[in-house]
XYZ file of N, CA and C in Angstrom:
837
model
N 165.719 -78.042 -101.965
C 165.717 -76.629 -101.563
C 166.995 -75.961 -102.059
N 166.844 -74.867 -102.748
C 168.016 -74.206 -103.315
C 168.751 -73.417 -102.243
N 170.081 -73.609 -102.164
C 170.856 -72.976 -101.099
C 171.010 -71.479 -101.296
N 170.838 -70.980 -102.565
C 171.101 -69.567 -102.806
C 169.825 -68.727 -102.754
N 168.681 -69.305 -102.427
C 167.462 -68.512 -102.260
C 167.553 -67.764 -100.938
N 167.329 -66.419 -100.942
C 167.466 -65.650 -99.703
C 166.620 -66.231 -98.579
N 167.220 -66.376 -97.420
C 166.518 -66.844 -96.236
C 166.574 -68.335 -96.003
N 166.964 -69.127 -97.011
C 166.911 -70.578 -96.821
C 167.995 -71.072 -95.870
N 169.169 -70.471 -95.901
C 170.227 -70.885 -94.977
C 169.786 -70.621 -93.548
N 169.211 -69.435 -93.304
C 168.739 -69.080 -91.967
C 167.582 -69.994 -91.541
N 166.678 -70.309 -92.465
C 165.551 -71.179 -92.123
C 166.046 -72.558 -91.698
N 167.000 -73.105 -92.438
C 167.562 -74.400 -92.053
C 168.267 -74.309 -90.702
N 168.980 -73.197 -90.491
C 169.712 -73.002 -89.241
C 168.756 -72.936 -88.059
N 167.671 -72.184 -88.197
C 166.714 -72.048 -87.094
C 165.967 -73.362 -86.848
N 165.688 -74.110 -87.909
C 165.035 -75.402 -87.737
C 165.965 -76.372 -87.028
N 167.226 -76.386 -87.443
C 168.228 -77.236 -86.795
C 168.333 -76.890 -85.309
N 168.382 -75.594 -84.986
C 168.487 -75.164 -83.590
C 167.268 -75.601 -82.783
N 166.080 -75.515 -83.401
C 164.858 -75.896 -82.690
C 164.854 -77.394 -82.377
N 165.285 -78.215 -83.336
C 165.339 -79.658 -83.091
C 166.427 -79.968 -82.062
N 167.553 -79.255 -82.135
C 168.605 -79.433 -81.133
C 168.090 -79.095 -79.733
N 167.278 -78.056 -79.656
C 166.707 -77.669 -78.362
C 165.857 -78.806 -77.799
N 165.092 -79.469 -78.673
C 164.294 -80.613 -78.237
C 165.196 -81.746 -77.759
N 166.264 -82.008 -78.501
C 167.195 -83.078 -78.136
C 167.837 -82.792 -76.786
N 168.291 -81.552 -76.594
C 169.016 -81.201 -75.379
C 168.112 -81.150 -74.152
N 166.801 -81.084 -74.372
C 165.864 -81.067 -73.238
C 165.430 -82.477 -72.844
N 165.929 -83.479 -73.576
C 165.561 -84.863 -73.317
C 166.785 -85.690 -72.957
N 166.555 -86.935 -72.592
C 167.633 -87.856 -72.234
C 167.843 -88.855 -73.370
N 169.022 -89.498 -73.427
C 169.256 -90.525 -74.447
C 168.160 -91.586 -74.425
N 167.657 -91.928 -75.609
C 166.601 -92.913 -75.733
C 165.203 -92.335 -75.757
N 165.048 -91.053 -75.373
C 163.733 -90.411 -75.407
C 163.321 -90.130 -76.851
N 162.017 -90.202 -77.104
C 161.487 -89.918 -78.436
C 161.365 -88.412 -78.641
N 161.464 -87.997 -79.907
C 161.142 -86.619 -80.264
C 159.974 -86.666 -81.243
N 159.271 -85.553 -81.439
C 158.110 -85.571 -82.336
C 158.474 -86.024 -83.749
N 157.492 -86.532 -84.464
C 157.695 -86.966 -85.846
C 157.990 -85.770 -86.740
N 158.463 -86.043 -87.946
C 158.741 -84.958 -88.895
C 157.470 -84.159 -89.175
N 156.343 -84.852 -89.326
C 155.079 -84.145 -89.590
C 154.726 -83.228 -88.417
N 154.897 -83.740 -87.190
C 154.595 -82.918 -86.021
C 155.550 -81.733 -85.924
N 156.809 -81.956 -86.265
C 157.785 -80.864 -86.231
C 157.438 -79.789 -87.257
N 156.949 -80.191 -88.426
C 156.529 -79.208 -89.434
C 155.455 -78.291 -88.864
N 154.474 -78.890 -88.201
C 153.393 -78.104 -87.615
C 153.892 -77.247 -86.468
N 154.757 -77.816 -85.634
C 155.264 -77.105 -84.462
C 156.128 -75.916 -84.854
N 156.966 -76.079 -85.881
C 157.942 -75.051 -86.259
C 157.463 -74.165 -87.401
N 156.393 -74.564 -88.073
C 155.873 -73.756 -89.173
C 156.770 -73.741 -90.390
N 157.418 -74.863 -90.681
C 158.298 -74.959 -91.841
C 157.897 -76.171 -92.669
N 158.469 -76.271 -93.860
C 158.099 -77.339 -94.782
C 158.725 -78.671 -94.384
N 158.197 -79.752 -94.932
C 158.718 -81.087 -94.658
C 160.165 -81.225 -95.124
N 160.547 -80.728 -96.326
C 161.952 -80.841 -96.742
C 162.913 -80.126 -95.792
N 162.488 -78.977 -95.236
C 163.349 -78.249 -94.304
C 163.560 -79.051 -93.031
N 162.476 -79.624 -92.499
C 162.594 -80.455 -91.297
C 163.435 -81.684 -91.584
N 163.195 -82.329 -92.713
C 163.932 -83.552 -93.034
C 165.423 -83.273 -93.169
N 165.771 -82.127 -93.793
C 167.185 -81.778 -93.931
C 167.832 -81.598 -92.560
N 167.126 -80.938 -91.638
C 167.665 -80.732 -90.288
C 167.810 -82.060 -89.556
N 166.800 -82.904 -89.667
C 166.848 -84.203 -88.996
C 167.953 -85.068 -89.591
N 168.076 -85.084 -90.927
C 169.140 -85.858 -91.582
C 170.518 -85.433 -91.072
N 170.697 -84.122 -90.923
C 171.980 -83.609 -90.444
C 172.263 -84.087 -89.018
N 171.246 -84.067 -88.175
C 171.437 -84.458 -86.781
C 171.588 -85.974 -86.629
N 170.955 -86.742 -87.506
C 171.175 -88.188 -87.528
C 172.612 -88.480 -87.941
N 173.081 -87.787 -88.997
C 174.453 -87.988 -89.476
C 175.473 -87.584 -88.420
N 175.129 -86.580 -87.616
C 176.038 -86.112 -86.564
C 175.995 -87.000 -85.324
N 175.109 -87.995 -85.331
C 175.053 -88.916 -84.199
C 174.261 -88.405 -83.016
N 173.403 -87.387 -83.228
C 172.605 -86.827 -82.139
C 171.193 -87.403 -82.099
N 170.728 -87.923 -83.226
C 169.419 -88.543 -83.326
C 169.558 -89.943 -83.923
N 168.627 -90.817 -83.569
C 168.578 -92.165 -84.137
C 167.191 -92.379 -84.712
N 167.126 -92.821 -85.985
C 165.856 -93.201 -86.602
C 165.663 -94.707 -86.448
N 164.485 -95.104 -86.039
C 164.146 -96.531 -85.973
C 162.909 -96.762 -86.827
N 163.080 -97.580 -87.861
C 162.001 -97.805 -88.815
C 160.745 -98.303 -88.107
N 159.630 -97.610 -88.354
C 158.360 -98.008 -87.783
C 158.132 -97.547 -86.364
N 159.149 -96.973 -85.746
C 159.008 -96.532 -84.348
C 159.127 -95.022 -84.200
N 160.021 -94.383 -84.963
C 160.177 -92.942 -84.856
C 161.620 -92.525 -84.668
N 161.793 -91.342 -84.050
C 163.126 -90.767 -83.862
C 163.405 -90.621 -82.380
N 164.641 -90.912 -82.002
C 165.009 -90.926 -80.591
C 166.346 -90.216 -80.385
N 166.509 -89.653 -79.182
C 167.776 -89.024 -78.819
C 168.857 -90.107 -78.761
N 169.971 -89.852 -79.424
C 171.049 -90.835 -79.495
C 171.758 -90.969 -78.156
N 172.459 -92.087 -77.940
C 173.275 -92.230 -76.724
C 174.309 -91.121 -76.615
N 174.640 -90.755 -75.388
C 175.624 -89.690 -75.168
C 176.981 -90.086 -75.735
N 177.703 -89.089 -76.268
C 179.028 -89.333 -76.847
C 180.095 -89.301 -75.761
N 181.160 -90.035 -76.019
C 182.318 -90.030 -75.123
C 183.247 -88.900 -75.558
N 183.625 -88.049 -74.610
C 184.490 -86.907 -74.904
C 185.889 -87.156 -74.363
N 186.895 -86.929 -75.189
C 188.292 -87.083 -74.788
C 188.994 -85.741 -74.925
N 189.479 -85.198 -73.794
C 190.241 -83.956 -73.835
C 191.705 -84.294 -74.034
N 192.325 -83.692 -75.067
C 193.685 -84.071 -75.425
C 194.711 -83.570 -74.425
N 194.615 -82.292 -74.025
C 195.542 -81.727 -73.052
C 194.760 -80.821 -72.128
N 195.392 -80.404 -71.045
C 194.735 -79.508 -70.100
C 194.345 -78.212 -70.794
N 193.182 -77.665 -70.403
C 192.637 -76.507 -71.091
C 193.342 -75.200 -70.804
N 194.291 -75.180 -69.871
C 194.935 -73.913 -69.532
C 196.286 -73.760 -70.214
N 196.561 -74.591 -71.228
C 197.853 -74.505 -71.904
C 197.689 -73.811 -73.240
N 198.216 -72.581 -73.391
C 198.111 -71.892 -74.671
C 198.986 -72.575 -75.714
N 198.574 -72.515 -76.949
C 199.311 -73.157 -78.031
C 199.323 -72.252 -79.235
N 200.477 -72.083 -79.846
C 200.566 -71.339 -81.087
C 200.640 -72.337 -82.222
N 200.090 -71.965 -83.363
C 199.984 -72.879 -84.485
C 200.361 -72.170 -85.770
N 200.845 -72.902 -86.787
C 201.339 -72.259 -87.999
C 200.227 -71.819 -88.940
N 200.583 -70.940 -89.847
C 199.654 -70.433 -90.836
C 199.200 -71.543 -91.771
N 197.902 -71.597 -92.050
C 197.395 -72.578 -92.998
C 197.793 -72.185 -94.412
N 197.862 -73.185 -95.272
C 198.251 -72.935 -96.655
C 197.129 -72.238 -97.415
N 197.507 -71.555 -98.491
C 196.526 -70.989 -99.398
C 196.036 -69.608 -99.023
N 195.332 -68.979 -99.969
C 194.749 -67.654 -99.770
C 193.282 -67.814 -99.385
N 192.930 -67.406 -98.155
C 191.567 -67.571 -97.644
C 190.723 -66.336 -97.968
N 189.480 -66.570 -98.337
C 188.521 -65.494 -98.571
C 187.139 -65.978 -98.143
N 186.148 -65.075 -98.182
C 184.802 -65.422 -97.747
C 183.778 -64.928 -98.748
N 182.669 -65.654 -98.830
C 181.499 -65.187 -99.579
C 180.307 -65.229 -98.640
N 179.673 -64.076 -98.463
C 178.564 -63.963 -97.530
C 177.322 -64.645 -98.102
N 176.699 -65.517 -97.286
C 175.470 -66.191 -97.683
C 174.250 -65.522 -97.057
N 174.353 -65.179 -95.782
C 173.282 -64.461 -95.101
C 173.882 -63.574 -94.017
N 173.181 -62.449 -93.741
C 173.666 -61.475 -92.768
C 172.446 -60.730 -92.244
N 172.073 -60.975 -90.980
C 170.861 -60.374 -90.452
C 170.955 -60.257 -88.935
N 170.052 -59.482 -88.353
C 169.929 -59.354 -86.901
C 168.599 -59.961 -86.487
N 168.622 -60.791 -85.440
C 167.424 -61.463 -84.987
C 167.555 -61.815 -83.516
N 166.483 -62.305 -82.921
C 166.532 -62.717 -81.519
C 167.380 -63.984 -81.368
N 168.059 -64.079 -80.248
C 168.987 -65.188 -80.040
C 168.274 -66.531 -80.011
N 167.091 -66.587 -79.424
C 166.421 -67.868 -79.242
C 166.988 -68.593 -78.026
N 166.326 -69.680 -77.628
C 166.690 -70.354 -76.374
C 168.086 -70.952 -76.409
N 168.410 -71.697 -77.464
C 169.670 -72.443 -77.471
C 170.876 -71.518 -77.593
N 170.864 -70.607 -78.578
C 171.990 -69.688 -78.753
C 172.080 -68.729 -77.573
N 170.918 -68.288 -77.057
C 170.927 -67.411 -75.895
C 171.569 -68.074 -74.693
N 171.308 -69.364 -74.522
C 171.921 -70.087 -73.407
C 173.432 -70.176 -73.572
N 173.897 -70.410 -74.784
C 175.332 -70.510 -75.010
C 176.024 -69.161 -74.789
N 175.371 -68.077 -75.216
C 175.968 -66.754 -75.096
C 175.622 -66.077 -73.769
N 174.889 -66.792 -72.905
C 174.481 -66.282 -71.590
C 173.743 -64.942 -71.725
N 172.710 -64.959 -72.560
C 171.901 -63.770 -72.777
C 170.440 -64.194 -72.914
N 169.538 -63.239 -72.805
C 168.123 -63.518 -72.922
C 167.791 -64.055 -74.314
N 166.867 -65.015 -74.413
C 166.447 -65.482 -75.739
C 165.883 -64.367 -76.605
N 165.376 -63.314 -75.976
C 164.807 -62.194 -76.730
C 165.853 -61.160 -77.131
N 167.067 -61.277 -76.585
C 168.126 -60.320 -76.933
C 168.583 -60.538 -78.376
N 169.123 -59.503 -78.967
C 169.483 -59.573 -80.386
C 170.900 -60.093 -80.604
N 171.024 -60.887 -81.648
C 172.331 -61.328 -82.121
C 172.455 -60.978 -83.600
N 173.679 -60.924 -84.064
C 173.942 -60.855 -85.501
C 174.194 -62.278 -85.973
N 173.374 -62.738 -86.921
C 173.573 -64.064 -87.508
C 174.227 -63.907 -88.862
N 175.300 -64.666 -89.064
C 176.047 -64.608 -90.322
C 176.291 -66.024 -90.819
N 175.988 -66.272 -92.071
C 176.404 -67.507 -92.731
C 177.357 -67.102 -93.843
N 178.524 -67.712 -93.871
C 179.481 -67.381 -94.927
C 180.190 -68.634 -95.409
N 180.527 -68.613 -96.686
C 181.278 -69.689 -97.314
C 182.741 -69.285 -97.312
N 183.603 -70.130 -96.772
C 185.031 -69.863 -96.722
C 185.705 -70.599 -97.875
N 186.564 -69.880 -98.566
C 187.234 -70.417 -99.745
C 188.747 -70.355 -99.576
N 189.443 -71.302 -100.180
C 190.909 -71.307 -100.218
C 191.325 -71.349 -101.677
N 192.074 -70.310 -102.099
C 192.484 -70.187 -103.509
C 191.268 -70.302 -104.423
N 190.144 -69.752 -103.966
C 188.927 -69.735 -104.771
C 188.072 -70.977 -104.678
N 188.548 -72.030 -104.022
C 187.787 -73.275 -103.906
C 187.060 -73.307 -102.569
N 185.771 -73.714 -102.540
C 185.029 -73.749 -101.267
C 185.646 -74.744 -100.295
N 185.803 -74.313 -99.028
C 186.432 -75.145 -98.011
C 185.512 -75.393 -96.831
N 184.706 -74.391 -96.440
C 183.914 -74.527 -95.222
C 182.692 -73.621 -95.271
N 181.663 -74.005 -94.507
C 180.482 -73.170 -94.287
C 180.473 -72.795 -92.816
N 180.402 -71.513 -92.532
C 180.402 -71.033 -91.159
C 179.067 -70.405 -90.805
N 178.577 -70.690 -89.598
C 177.383 -70.047 -89.052
C 177.819 -69.313 -87.780
N 177.803 -67.989 -87.809
C 178.260 -67.180 -86.692
C 177.066 -66.549 -85.981
N 177.119 -66.538 -84.657
C 176.107 -65.887 -83.818
C 176.863 -64.972 -82.856
N 176.695 -63.664 -83.027
C 177.487 -62.678 -82.300
C 176.546 -61.750 -81.535
N 176.905 -61.420 -80.308
C 176.119 -60.443 -79.546
C 176.007 -59.145 -80.344
N 174.779 -58.745 -80.674
C 174.579 -57.557 -81.505
C 175.111 -56.296 -80.831
N 175.036 -56.251 -79.493
C 175.488 -55.066 -78.763
C 176.977 -54.804 -78.953
N 177.728 -55.841 -79.321
C 179.172 -55.697 -79.472
C 179.597 -55.207 -80.845
N 178.691 -55.315 -81.829
C 179.127 -55.044 -83.205
C 178.217 -54.060 -83.927
N 177.887 -52.923 -83.331
C 177.103 -51.935 -84.085
C 177.887 -51.473 -85.306
N 177.228 -51.463 -86.426
C 177.901 -51.027 -87.649
C 178.714 -52.100 -88.337
N 178.644 -53.331 -87.862
C 179.372 -54.410 -88.522
C 178.916 -54.515 -89.972
N 179.860 -54.569 -90.899
C 179.531 -54.554 -92.317
C 179.824 -55.893 -92.972
N 179.169 -56.106 -94.108
C 179.411 -57.320 -94.885
C 180.854 -57.371 -95.362
N 181.429 -56.209 -95.676
C 182.805 -56.181 -96.164
C 183.784 -56.717 -95.123
N 183.571 -56.376 -93.846
C 184.452 -56.880 -92.783
C 184.377 -58.395 -92.683
N 183.173 -58.930 -92.830
C 183.014 -60.370 -92.732
C 183.598 -61.086 -93.935
N 183.476 -60.503 -95.097
C 184.011 -61.137 -96.297
C 185.533 -61.121 -96.299
N 186.132 -60.126 -95.638
C 187.595 -60.072 -95.582
C 188.141 -60.837 -94.388
N 187.237 -61.349 -93.535
C 187.662 -62.171 -92.405
C 188.231 -61.394 -91.239
N 187.847 -60.118 -91.104
C 188.451 -59.268 -90.078
C 187.535 -59.044 -88.872
N 186.733 -60.021 -88.507
C 185.790 -59.842 -87.404
C 186.498 -59.532 -86.099
N 187.521 -60.304 -85.742
C 188.186 -60.099 -84.455
C 188.973 -58.795 -84.432
N 189.521 -58.400 -85.575
C 190.184 -57.093 -85.648
C 189.162 -55.980 -85.435
N 187.976 -56.148 -86.027
C 186.916 -55.154 -85.849
C 186.522 -55.048 -84.375
N 186.364 -56.177 -83.706
C 186.018 -56.157 -82.288
C 187.101 -55.473 -81.465
N 188.356 -55.772 -81.790
C 189.477 -55.254 -80.997
C 189.682 -53.758 -81.207
N 189.720 -53.332 -82.475
C 190.087 -51.948 -82.757
C 188.914 -50.977 -82.657
N 187.710 -51.434 -82.987
C 186.557 -50.532 -83.019
C 185.788 -50.514 -81.708
N 185.717 -51.674 -81.037
C 184.867 -51.779 -79.851
C 185.636 -52.134 -78.587
N 186.939 -52.332 -78.687
C 187.728 -52.645 -77.509
C 187.419 -54.000 -76.906
N 186.895 -54.918 -77.713
C 186.588 -56.274 -77.248
C 187.749 -57.186 -77.624
N 188.436 -57.708 -76.638
C 189.590 -58.577 -76.879
C 189.201 -60.026 -76.620
N 189.128 -60.809 -77.673
C 188.832 -62.230 -77.485
C 190.015 -62.878 -76.789
N 189.708 -63.831 -75.893
C 190.762 -64.405 -75.053
C 190.819 -65.913 -75.139
N 189.674 -66.565 -75.141
C 189.668 -68.018 -75.096
C 188.566 -68.562 -75.998
N 188.888 -69.656 -76.687
C 187.897 -70.340 -77.516
C 187.822 -71.790 -77.090
N 186.652 -72.211 -76.628
C 186.429 -73.617 -76.290
C 185.745 -74.255 -77.492
N 186.372 -75.291 -78.033
C 185.930 -75.822 -79.316
C 185.841 -77.343 -79.298
N 184.786 -77.857 -79.927
C 184.612 -79.297 -80.096
C 184.655 -79.619 -81.583
N 185.194 -80.786 -81.925
C 185.321 -81.216 -83.314
C 184.753 -82.624 -83.434
N 183.874 -82.828 -84.417
C 183.267 -84.134 -84.633
C 183.217 -84.450 -86.127
N 183.267 -85.748 -86.474
C 183.058 -86.121 -87.877
C 181.572 -86.085 -88.210
N 181.247 -85.766 -89.443
C 179.863 -85.764 -89.899
C 179.872 -85.943 -91.414
N 178.713 -85.772 -92.046
C 178.611 -85.784 -93.502
C 177.806 -84.574 -93.927
N 177.915 -84.197 -95.194
C 177.239 -82.992 -95.681
C 175.855 -83.337 -96.211
N 174.929 -82.408 -96.029
C 173.592 -82.539 -96.597
C 173.627 -82.135 -98.071
N 172.491 -82.269 -98.738
C 172.426 -81.900 -100.163
C 172.731 -80.420 -100.368
N 172.123 -79.558 -99.523
C 172.353 -78.116 -99.670
C 173.809 -77.759 -99.372
N 174.387 -78.376 -98.335
C 175.789 -78.117 -97.998
C 176.711 -78.631 -99.093
N 176.370 -79.791 -99.667
C 177.186 -80.360 -100.750
C 177.231 -79.418 -101.945
N 176.104 -78.780 -102.235
C 176.067 -77.846 -103.363
C 176.998 -76.660 -103.123
N 176.977 -76.133 -101.907
C 177.835 -74.989 -101.593
C 179.310 -75.370 -101.595
N 179.622 -76.571 -101.106
C 181.022 -76.994 -100.980
C 181.548 -77.687 -102.232
N 180.664 -77.912 -103.206
C 181.053 -78.553 -104.470
C 181.601 -79.958 -104.233
N 180.879 -80.731 -103.416
C 181.238 -82.125 -103.144
C 179.963 -82.964 -103.265
N 180.072 -84.286 -103.382
C 178.873 -85.130 -103.438
C 178.116 -85.109 -102.110
N 176.810 -85.278 -102.183
C 175.993 -85.390 -100.973
C 176.486 -86.548 -100.106
N 176.461 -86.366 -98.795
C 176.912 -87.334 -97.788
C 178.429 -87.519 -97.776
N 179.160 -86.583 -98.378
C 180.620 -86.624 -98.276
C 181.043 -86.381 -96.836
N 182.182 -86.953 -96.406
C 182.639 -86.742 -95.025
C 183.028 -85.290 -94.783
N 182.832 -84.854 -93.554
C 183.155 -83.479 -93.185
C 183.517 -83.442 -91.710
N 184.066 -82.304 -91.285
C 184.391 -82.059 -89.886
C 183.499 -80.935 -89.378
N 182.831 -81.191 -88.267
C 181.965 -80.187 -87.646
C 182.703 -79.556 -86.472
N 182.877 -78.239 -86.521
C 183.499 -77.479 -85.438
C 182.410 -76.672 -84.734
N 182.388 -76.734 -83.417
C 181.534 -75.852 -82.615
C 182.437 -75.088 -81.661
N 182.314 -73.774 -81.660
C 183.237 -72.937 -80.881
C 182.468 -71.860 -80.121
N 182.843 -71.670 -78.862
C 182.323 -70.572 -78.056
C 183.508 -69.705 -77.662
N 183.489 -68.455 -78.097
C 184.599 -67.532 -77.881
C 184.237 -66.528 -76.788
N 185.153 -66.327 -75.849
C 184.934 -65.392 -74.746
C 185.996 -64.307 -74.750
N 185.679 -63.174 -74.110
C 186.652 -62.088 -74.033
C 187.464 -62.203 -72.744
N 188.304 -61.219 -72.481
C 189.203 -61.277 -71.326
C 188.453 -61.232 -70.001
N 187.190 -60.779 -70.016
C 186.376 -60.751 -68.800
C 185.562 -62.033 -68.639
N 185.719 -62.985 -69.557
C 184.978 -64.235 -69.493
C 183.588 -64.161 -70.083
N 183.254 -63.062 -70.744
C 181.931 -62.896 -71.336
C 181.879 -63.586 -72.699
N 180.893 -64.457 -72.947
C 180.762 -65.047 -74.283
C 180.513 -63.962 -75.332
N 181.272 -64.025 -76.397
C 181.193 -63.030 -77.454
C 180.532 -63.606 -78.696
N 180.836 -64.861 -78.991
C 180.453 -65.434 -80.278
C 180.297 -66.946 -80.150
N 179.227 -67.467 -80.759
C 179.063 -68.913 -80.905
C 179.077 -69.234 -82.391
N 179.892 -70.190 -82.767
C 180.054 -70.541 -84.186
C 179.967 -72.048 -84.344
N 179.289 -72.484 -85.385
C 179.505 -73.862 -85.815
C 179.828 -73.844 -87.302
N 180.828 -74.621 -87.667
C 181.380 -74.607 -89.021
C 181.492 -76.029 -89.541
N 181.327 -76.165 -90.838
C 181.438 -77.457 -91.497
C 182.578 -77.381 -92.503
N 183.606 -78.223 -92.300
C 184.787 -78.235 -93.166
C 184.813 -79.506 -94.011
N 185.211 -79.363 -95.253
C 185.319 -80.509 -96.155
C 186.288 -81.546 -95.599
N 185.824 -82.783 -95.514
C 186.674 -83.844 -94.995
C 187.756 -84.276 -95.948
N 187.578 -84.003 -97.256
C 188.584 -84.423 -98.232
C 189.711 -83.415 -98.377
N 189.557 -82.224 -97.799
C 190.567 -81.189 -97.969
C 191.111 -80.628 -96.656
N 190.554 -81.033 -95.552
C 190.944 -80.436 -94.276
C 191.222 -81.540 -93.276
N 192.276 -81.402 -92.501
C 192.603 -82.402 -91.496
C 193.113 -81.725 -90.235
N 193.096 -82.455 -89.144
C 193.566 -81.964 -87.855
C 194.788 -82.778 -87.451
N 195.828 -82.092 -87.037
C 197.044 -82.736 -86.534
C 197.211 -82.330 -85.081
N 197.348 -83.289 -84.187
C 197.522 -83.004 -82.771
C 198.996 -82.934 -82.420
N 199.369 -81.907 -81.700
C 200.737 -81.779 -81.178
C 200.683 -82.087 -79.685
N 201.297 -83.185 -79.267
C 201.240 -83.623 -77.881
C 202.532 -83.278 -77.165
N 202.440 -82.552 -76.062
C 203.621 -82.194 -75.268
C 203.954 -83.361 -74.338
N 205.124 -83.973 -74.538
C 205.526 -85.125 -73.743
C 206.517 -84.765 -72.643
N 206.935 -83.507 -72.602
C 207.873 -83.071 -71.588
C 208.078 -81.579 -71.688
N 208.802 -80.981 -70.747
C 209.026 -79.528 -70.766
C 209.879 -79.130 -71.959
N 209.664 -77.901 -72.423
C 210.422 -77.366 -73.556
C 210.780 -75.923 -73.268
N 211.734 -75.407 -74.028
C 212.138 -74.010 -73.885
C 210.988 -73.100 -74.301
N 210.951 -71.907 -73.719
C 209.927 -70.940 -74.087
C 210.115 -70.528 -75.542
N 208.981 -70.457 -76.286
C 209.009 -70.056 -77.682
C 208.143 -68.816 -77.834
N 208.643 -67.833 -78.578
C 207.876 -66.602 -78.790
C 206.603 -66.931 -79.558
N 205.472 -66.297 -79.232
C 204.213 -66.562 -79.927
C 204.321 -66.279 -81.416
N 203.683 -67.144 -82.220
C 203.586 -66.950 -83.665
C 202.392 -66.046 -83.931
N 202.628 -64.830 -84.352
C 201.554 -63.859 -84.517
C 200.775 -64.068 -85.799
N 201.164 -65.064 -86.605
C 200.395 -65.404 -87.786
C 199.730 -66.761 -87.594
N 199.361 -67.080 -86.357
C 198.843 -68.403 -86.036
C 197.514 -68.706 -86.701
N 197.257 -70.008 -86.865
C 195.986 -70.478 -87.415
C 195.444 -71.563 -86.511
N 194.163 -71.512 -86.232
C 193.515 -72.460 -85.330
C 192.485 -73.233 -86.124
N 192.413 -74.566 -85.953
C 191.433 -75.323 -86.710
C 190.034 -74.804 -86.471
N 189.318 -74.562 -87.560
C 187.979 -74.008 -87.447
C 187.967 -72.494 -87.421
N 189.145 -71.863 -87.320
C 189.257 -70.402 -87.341
C 190.230 -70.043 -88.463
N 189.739 -69.863 -89.692
C 190.627 -69.602 -90.821
C 191.404 -68.309 -90.649
N 192.516 -68.143 -91.392
C 193.289 -66.907 -91.331
C 192.383 -65.695 -91.510
N 192.668 -64.649 -90.756
C 191.822 -63.464 -90.745
C 191.088 -63.353 -89.429
N 190.910 -64.467 -88.710
C 190.335 -64.476 -87.375
C 191.466 -64.730 -86.385
N 191.407 -64.091 -85.227
C 192.502 -64.126 -84.265
C 193.814 -63.720 -84.948
N 193.726 -62.826 -85.912
C 194.891 -62.501 -86.721
C 195.915 -61.657 -85.997
N 195.576 -61.123 -84.837
C 196.492 -60.219 -84.148
C 196.993 -60.779 -82.836
N 196.983 -62.110 -82.729
C 197.661 -62.738 -81.603
C 196.874 -62.812 -80.326
N 195.555 -62.536 -80.340
C 194.775 -62.725 -79.122
C 194.847 -64.190 -78.728
N 195.052 -64.449 -77.435
C 195.330 -65.808 -76.980
C 194.104 -66.691 -77.085
N 194.330 -67.948 -77.479
C 193.305 -68.965 -77.447
C 193.893 -70.196 -76.793
N 193.031 -71.098 -76.357
C 193.481 -72.320 -75.720
C 193.019 -73.496 -76.544
N 193.947 -74.357 -76.955
C 193.591 -75.524 -77.731
C 194.739 -76.487 -77.746
N 194.505 -77.649 -78.394
C 195.560 -78.635 -78.474
C 195.692 -79.193 -79.871
N 195.050 -78.546 -80.839
C 195.052 -79.096 -82.173
C 195.464 -78.080 -83.200
N 195.818 -78.579 -84.370
C 196.296 -77.732 -85.438
C 195.668 -78.190 -86.724
N 195.196 -77.237 -87.544
C 194.559 -77.582 -88.803
C 195.497 -77.388 -89.970
N 195.455 -78.292 -90.896
C 196.225 -78.181 -92.126
C 195.299 -78.337 -93.310
N 195.636 -77.726 -94.414
C 194.986 -78.038 -95.664
C 195.709 -79.222 -96.259
N 194.974 -80.250 -96.573
C 195.579 -81.470 -97.086
C 195.759 -81.333 -98.578
N 196.949 -80.980 -98.965
C 197.222 -80.651 -100.352
C 196.948 -81.852 -101.238
N 196.127 -81.585 -102.269
C 195.855 -82.581 -103.266
C 194.949 -83.699 -102.808
N 194.427 -83.606 -101.575
C 193.570 -84.682 -101.071
C 192.238 -84.692 -101.766
């Protein structure tokens, strides 16, 4: 499946979400429908279903058993590095970041995204897929799901320049406050490999982030795939009290490239992303 054909990124995204919905409604060890049954259920082609299933198997959410079928994988162990109420400032990532828009549309949230954003499945969201580049080289694929009511008039130019949070703050008075984010290792699919200019099944980092405003309202759900050969996470562990340090207003958060949170809106995390030079 060609990644640059209009609608294919969204089709893969919606298929992935539908299979995730099935996984999340079941317990570890439960079976899910076969690929053929999923094609009929979702109204998509076999390659589209297989790509979604391959991605979820690689992410450790599904298990294939030869001759038996597909099953929900065992639950993952989660380790929180530091308490979630400790704000952290982080340094600017290296390189010049830019974006290339892959898809930009308005559609219904659906069950899974609606649940994350605490809105009706029938309510509208803005779905955006964009390729993030550093010094012109592809670094990450981002899938953004934003409450449509918050971004009337949102333009492709704003997304390509990475000014989404500035647009929310200055145009709509929406101040992002906290981002709860999970990071997992994974590998890239064939379509993702083509966009990122890496071999199929290359290692990658999967970021999932839910961003809320100062009133605690979910604003945006994002999942992003970062190249494992060029991006790394460094943890800064606080082992004792330290003097107060003024916030770094040019901060960078792993999974949030420069241009997002660019004006110092507070986030909570314990990790820092670096570009691994020459890796």
